[in-house]
mmCIF file of C-alpha atoms and ligand atoms in Angstrom:
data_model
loop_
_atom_site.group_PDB
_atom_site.id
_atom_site.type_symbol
_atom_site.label_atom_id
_atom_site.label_comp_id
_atom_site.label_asym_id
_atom_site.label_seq_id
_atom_site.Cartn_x
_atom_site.Cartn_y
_atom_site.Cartn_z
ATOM 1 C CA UNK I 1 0.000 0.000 0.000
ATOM 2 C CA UNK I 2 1.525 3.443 -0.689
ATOM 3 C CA UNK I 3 1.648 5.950 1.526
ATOM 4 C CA UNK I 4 0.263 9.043 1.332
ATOM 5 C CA UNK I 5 0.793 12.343 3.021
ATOM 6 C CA UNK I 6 -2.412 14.289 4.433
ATOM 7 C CA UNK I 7 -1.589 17.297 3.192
ATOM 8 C CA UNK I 8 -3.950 20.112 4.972
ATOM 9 C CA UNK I 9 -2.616 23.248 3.248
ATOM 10 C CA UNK I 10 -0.855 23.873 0.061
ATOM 11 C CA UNK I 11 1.129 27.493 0.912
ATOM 12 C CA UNK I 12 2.309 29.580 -2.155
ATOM 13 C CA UNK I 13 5.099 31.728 -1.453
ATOM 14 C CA UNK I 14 7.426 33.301 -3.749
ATOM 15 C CA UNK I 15 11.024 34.021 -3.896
ATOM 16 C CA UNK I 16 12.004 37.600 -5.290
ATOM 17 C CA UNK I 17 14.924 40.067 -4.969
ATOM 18 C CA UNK I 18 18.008 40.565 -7.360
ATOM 19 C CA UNK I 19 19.582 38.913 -9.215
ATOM 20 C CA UNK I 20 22.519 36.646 -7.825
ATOM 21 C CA UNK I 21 21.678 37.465 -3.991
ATOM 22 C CA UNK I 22 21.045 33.802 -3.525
ATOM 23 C CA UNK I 23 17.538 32.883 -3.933
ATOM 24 C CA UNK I 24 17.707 29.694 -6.335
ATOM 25 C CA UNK I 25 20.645 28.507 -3.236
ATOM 26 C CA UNK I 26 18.092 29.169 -0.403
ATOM 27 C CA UNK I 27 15.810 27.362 -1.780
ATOM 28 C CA UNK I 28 17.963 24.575 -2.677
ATOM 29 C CA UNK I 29 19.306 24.819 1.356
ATOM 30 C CA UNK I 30 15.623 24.640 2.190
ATOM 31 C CA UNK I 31 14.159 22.089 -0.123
ATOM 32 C CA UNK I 32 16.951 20.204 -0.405
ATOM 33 C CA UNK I 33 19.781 20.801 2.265
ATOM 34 C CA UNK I 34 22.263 21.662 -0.453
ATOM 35 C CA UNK I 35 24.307 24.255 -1.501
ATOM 36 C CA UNK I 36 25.373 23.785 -5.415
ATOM 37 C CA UNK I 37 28.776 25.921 -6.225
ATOM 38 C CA UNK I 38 28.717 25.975 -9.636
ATOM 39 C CA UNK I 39 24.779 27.174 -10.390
ATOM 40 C CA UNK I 40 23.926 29.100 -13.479
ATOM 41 C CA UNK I 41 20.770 31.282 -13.203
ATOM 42 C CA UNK I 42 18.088 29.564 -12.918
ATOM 43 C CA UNK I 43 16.261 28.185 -16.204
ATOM 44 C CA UNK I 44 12.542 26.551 -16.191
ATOM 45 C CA UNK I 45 12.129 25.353 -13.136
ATOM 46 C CA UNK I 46 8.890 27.093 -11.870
ATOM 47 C CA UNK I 47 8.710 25.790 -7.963
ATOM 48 C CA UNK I 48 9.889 23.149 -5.572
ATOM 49 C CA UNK I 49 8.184 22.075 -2.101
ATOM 50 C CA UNK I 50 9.058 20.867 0.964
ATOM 51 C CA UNK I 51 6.254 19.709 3.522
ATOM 52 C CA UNK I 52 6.475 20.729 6.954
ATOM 53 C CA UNK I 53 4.115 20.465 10.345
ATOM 54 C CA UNK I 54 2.774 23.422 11.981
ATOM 55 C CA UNK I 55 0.596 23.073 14.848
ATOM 56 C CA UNK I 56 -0.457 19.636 13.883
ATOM 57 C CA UNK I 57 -1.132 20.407 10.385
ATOM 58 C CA UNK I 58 1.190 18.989 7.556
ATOM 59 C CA UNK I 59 1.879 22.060 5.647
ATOM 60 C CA UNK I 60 2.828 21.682 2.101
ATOM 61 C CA UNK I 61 5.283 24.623 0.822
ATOM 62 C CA UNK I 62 5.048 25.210 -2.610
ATOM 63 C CA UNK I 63 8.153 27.806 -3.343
ATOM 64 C CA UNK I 64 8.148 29.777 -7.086
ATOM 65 C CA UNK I 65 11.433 30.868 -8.026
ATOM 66 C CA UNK I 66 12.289 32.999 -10.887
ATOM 67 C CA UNK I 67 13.000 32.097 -14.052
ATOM 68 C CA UNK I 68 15.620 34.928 -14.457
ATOM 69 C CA UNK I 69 13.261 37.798 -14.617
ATOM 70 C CA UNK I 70 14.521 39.863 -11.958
ATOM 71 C CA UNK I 71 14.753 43.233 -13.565
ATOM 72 C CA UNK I 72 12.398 45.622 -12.397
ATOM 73 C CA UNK I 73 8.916 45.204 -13.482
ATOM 74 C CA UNK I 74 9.601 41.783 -15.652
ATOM 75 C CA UNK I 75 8.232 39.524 -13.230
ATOM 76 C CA UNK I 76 4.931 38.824 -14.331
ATOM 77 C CA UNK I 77 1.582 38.911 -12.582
ATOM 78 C CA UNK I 78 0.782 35.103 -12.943
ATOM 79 C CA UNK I 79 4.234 34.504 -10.498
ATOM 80 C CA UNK I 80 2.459 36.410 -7.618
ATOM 81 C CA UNK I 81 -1.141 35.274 -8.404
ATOM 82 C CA UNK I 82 -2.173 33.206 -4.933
ATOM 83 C CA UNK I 83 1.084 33.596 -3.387
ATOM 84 C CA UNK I 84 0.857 33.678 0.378
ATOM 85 C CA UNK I 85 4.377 34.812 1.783
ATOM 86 C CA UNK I 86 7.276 35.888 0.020
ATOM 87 C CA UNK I 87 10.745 35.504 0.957
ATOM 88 C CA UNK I 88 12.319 39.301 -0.343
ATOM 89 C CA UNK I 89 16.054 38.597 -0.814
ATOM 90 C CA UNK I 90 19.042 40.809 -0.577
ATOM 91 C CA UNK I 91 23.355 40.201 -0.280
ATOM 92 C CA UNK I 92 24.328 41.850 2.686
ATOM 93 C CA UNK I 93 27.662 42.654 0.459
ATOM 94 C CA UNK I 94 25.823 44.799 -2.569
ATOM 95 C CA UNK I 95 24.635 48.066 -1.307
ATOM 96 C CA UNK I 96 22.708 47.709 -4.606
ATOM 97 C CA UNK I 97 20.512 45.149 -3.605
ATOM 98 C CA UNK I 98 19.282 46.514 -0.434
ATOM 99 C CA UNK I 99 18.498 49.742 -1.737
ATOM 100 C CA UNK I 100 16.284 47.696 -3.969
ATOM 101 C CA UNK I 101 14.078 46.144 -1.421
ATOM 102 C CA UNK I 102 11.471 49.242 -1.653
ATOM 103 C CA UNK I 103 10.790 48.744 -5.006
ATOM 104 C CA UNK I 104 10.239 44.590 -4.780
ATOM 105 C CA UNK I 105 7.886 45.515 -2.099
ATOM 106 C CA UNK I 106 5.918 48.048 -4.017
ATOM 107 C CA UNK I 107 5.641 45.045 -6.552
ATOM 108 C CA UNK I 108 4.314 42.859 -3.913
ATOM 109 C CA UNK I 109 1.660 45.246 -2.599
ATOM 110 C CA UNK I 110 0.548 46.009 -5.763
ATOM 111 C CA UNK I 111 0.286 42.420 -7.468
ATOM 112 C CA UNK I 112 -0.139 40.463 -4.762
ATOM 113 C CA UNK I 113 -2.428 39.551 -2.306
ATOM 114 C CA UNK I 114 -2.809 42.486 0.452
ATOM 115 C CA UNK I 115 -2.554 39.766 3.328
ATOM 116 C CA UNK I 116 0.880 38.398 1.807
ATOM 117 C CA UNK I 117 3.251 37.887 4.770
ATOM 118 C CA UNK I 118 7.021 39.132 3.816
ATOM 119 C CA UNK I 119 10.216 38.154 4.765
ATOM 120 C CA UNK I 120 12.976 40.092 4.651
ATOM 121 C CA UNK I 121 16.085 38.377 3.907
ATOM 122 C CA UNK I 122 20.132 39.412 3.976
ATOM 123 C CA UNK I 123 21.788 36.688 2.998
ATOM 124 C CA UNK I 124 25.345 35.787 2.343
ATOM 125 C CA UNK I 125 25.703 36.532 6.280
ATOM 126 C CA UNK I 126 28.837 34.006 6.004
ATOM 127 C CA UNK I 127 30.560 36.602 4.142
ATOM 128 C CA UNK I 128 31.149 38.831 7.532
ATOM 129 C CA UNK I 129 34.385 40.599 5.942
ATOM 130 C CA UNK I 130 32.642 41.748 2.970
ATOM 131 C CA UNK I 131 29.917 42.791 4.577
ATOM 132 C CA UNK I 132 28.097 46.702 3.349
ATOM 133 C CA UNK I 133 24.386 46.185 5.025
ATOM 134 C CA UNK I 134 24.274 46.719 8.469
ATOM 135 C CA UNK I 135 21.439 44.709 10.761
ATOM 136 C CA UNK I 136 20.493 47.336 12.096
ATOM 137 C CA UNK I 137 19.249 49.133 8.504
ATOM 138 C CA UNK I 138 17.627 46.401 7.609
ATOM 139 C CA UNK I 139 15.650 45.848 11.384
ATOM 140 C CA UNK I 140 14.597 49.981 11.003
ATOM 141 C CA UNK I 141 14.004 49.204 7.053
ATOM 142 C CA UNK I 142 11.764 45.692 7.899
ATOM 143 C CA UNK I 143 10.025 47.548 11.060
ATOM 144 C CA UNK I 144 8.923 50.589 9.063
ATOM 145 C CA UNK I 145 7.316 48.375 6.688
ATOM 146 C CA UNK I 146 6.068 45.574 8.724
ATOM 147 C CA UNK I 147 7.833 42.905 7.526
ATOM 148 C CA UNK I 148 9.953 40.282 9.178
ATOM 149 C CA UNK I 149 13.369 40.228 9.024
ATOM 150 C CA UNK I 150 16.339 37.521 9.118
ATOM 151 C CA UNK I 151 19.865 37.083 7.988
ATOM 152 C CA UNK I 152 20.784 33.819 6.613
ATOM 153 C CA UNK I 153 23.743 32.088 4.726
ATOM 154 C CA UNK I 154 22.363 29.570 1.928
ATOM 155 C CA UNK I 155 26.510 28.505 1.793
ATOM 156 C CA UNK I 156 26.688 27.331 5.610
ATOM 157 C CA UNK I 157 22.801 26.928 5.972
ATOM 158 C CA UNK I 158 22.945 29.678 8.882
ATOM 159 C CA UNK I 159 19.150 30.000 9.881
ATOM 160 C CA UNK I 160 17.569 29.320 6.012
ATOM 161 C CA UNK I 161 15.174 26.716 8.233
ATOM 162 C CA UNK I 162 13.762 29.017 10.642
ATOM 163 C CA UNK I 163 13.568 31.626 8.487
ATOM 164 C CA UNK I 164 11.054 30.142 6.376
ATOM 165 C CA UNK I 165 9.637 27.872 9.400
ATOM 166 C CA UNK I 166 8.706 31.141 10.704
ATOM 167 C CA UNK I 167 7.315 32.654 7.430
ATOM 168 C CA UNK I 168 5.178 29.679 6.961
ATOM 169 C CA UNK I 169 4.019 29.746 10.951
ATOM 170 C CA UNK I 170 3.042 33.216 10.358
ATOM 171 C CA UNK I 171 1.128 32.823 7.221
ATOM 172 C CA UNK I 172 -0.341 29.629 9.083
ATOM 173 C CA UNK I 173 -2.136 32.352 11.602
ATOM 174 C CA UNK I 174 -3.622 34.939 8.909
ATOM 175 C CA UNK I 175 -5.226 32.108 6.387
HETATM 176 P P1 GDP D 201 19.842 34.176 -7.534
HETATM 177 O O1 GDP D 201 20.149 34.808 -8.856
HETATM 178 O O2 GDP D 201 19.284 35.173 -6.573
HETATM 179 O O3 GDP D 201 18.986 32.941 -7.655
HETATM 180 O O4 GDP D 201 21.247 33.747 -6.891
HETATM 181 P P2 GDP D 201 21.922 32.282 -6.830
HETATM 182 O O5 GDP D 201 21.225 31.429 -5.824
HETATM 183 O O6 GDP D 201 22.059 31.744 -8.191
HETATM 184 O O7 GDP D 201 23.349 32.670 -6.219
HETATM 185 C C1 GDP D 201 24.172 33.626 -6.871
HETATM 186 C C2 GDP D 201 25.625 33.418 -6.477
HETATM 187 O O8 GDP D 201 25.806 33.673 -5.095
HETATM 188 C C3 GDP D 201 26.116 31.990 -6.721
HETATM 189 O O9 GDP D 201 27.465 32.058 -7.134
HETATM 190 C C4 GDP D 201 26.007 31.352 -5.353
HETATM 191 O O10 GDP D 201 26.934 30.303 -5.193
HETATM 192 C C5 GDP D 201 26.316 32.531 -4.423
HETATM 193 N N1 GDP D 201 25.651 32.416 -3.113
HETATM 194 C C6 GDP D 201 24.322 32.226 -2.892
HETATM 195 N N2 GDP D 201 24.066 32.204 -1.571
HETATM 196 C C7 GDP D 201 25.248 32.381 -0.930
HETATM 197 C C8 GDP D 201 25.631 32.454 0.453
HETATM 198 O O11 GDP D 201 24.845 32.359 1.386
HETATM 199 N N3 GDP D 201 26.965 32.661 0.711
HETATM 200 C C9 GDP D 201 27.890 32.769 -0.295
HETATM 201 N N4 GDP D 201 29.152 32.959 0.078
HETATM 202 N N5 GDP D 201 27.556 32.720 -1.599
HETATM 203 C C10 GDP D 201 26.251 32.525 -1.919
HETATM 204 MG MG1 MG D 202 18.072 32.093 -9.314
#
């Protein structure tokens, strides 16, 4: 006889934020408990999922990635369409891609749904000497605009779980 999961809730969440911050490698460090050194960007695959338990309930996580299409505005509609959480990614070494955050949350509120829970993410935390983003900007930054907020390393695996344990906990509360 086969066995087969109970799955109680299918959660959508997406994974956006510029290019080469690590996205495609948290997910792979979430999904998969690897790190991959030599990855290209990230061609066709749409989502992966990993099923956890919250509160008794066997959560399934269904996690989009992009296909690529992280210039500003070229992520399509149809990406954020039912998406519950999103995990907003930045490199804690590229000013650049904090300064971006703003903008990938003005995408979010104003394509997806108004409830979405958001995660702010700094990753790349294992690269400490390189390091341009300071915690505290991005604490003020994720405050101000009431999202949550964790640093992570896809390359050692530094808190990847818990960061998206807790995403999917919250989102678990507000559906
Ligand atoms: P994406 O374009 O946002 O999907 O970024 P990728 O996941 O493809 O990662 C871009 C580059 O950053 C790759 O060379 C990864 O090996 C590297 N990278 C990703 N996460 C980390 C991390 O936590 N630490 C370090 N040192 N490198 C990382
Ligand atoms: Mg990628």
């Amino acid at each position: 006889e086969k066995f087969q999961e109970k799955i109680d809730y299918v959660f959508k969440v997406v994974v956006i934020g510029d290019s080469a911050v690590g996205k495609t490698q948290i997910l792979s460090r979430f999904t998969k408990n690897e790190f991959c050194f030599d990855s290209k960007s990230t061609i066709g695959v749409e989502f992966q999922t990993k099923t956890v338990t919250i509160n008794g309930k066997l959560i399934k996580a269904q996690i989009w990635d992009t296909a690529g299409q992280e210039r500003y505005r070229a992520v399509t509609s149809a990406y954020y369409r039912g998406a519950l959480g999103a995990m907003l990614v930045y490199d804690i070494t590229k000013r650049q891609t904090f300064d971006h955050v703003a903008r990938w949350v003005e995408e979010l509120r104003s394509h997806a749904d108004g409830s979405i829970v958001i995660m702010l993410i700094g990753n790349k935390g294992d690269l400490v000497d390189q390091r341009v983003v300071q915690t505290e900007d991005a604490v003020e930054f994720a405050e101000d605009q009431g999202l949550f907020f964790s640093e992570t390393s896809a390359f050692s695996g530094e808190n990847v779980n818990s960061a998206f344990l807790k995403l999917l906990q919250e989102i678990n509360k507000v559906v």
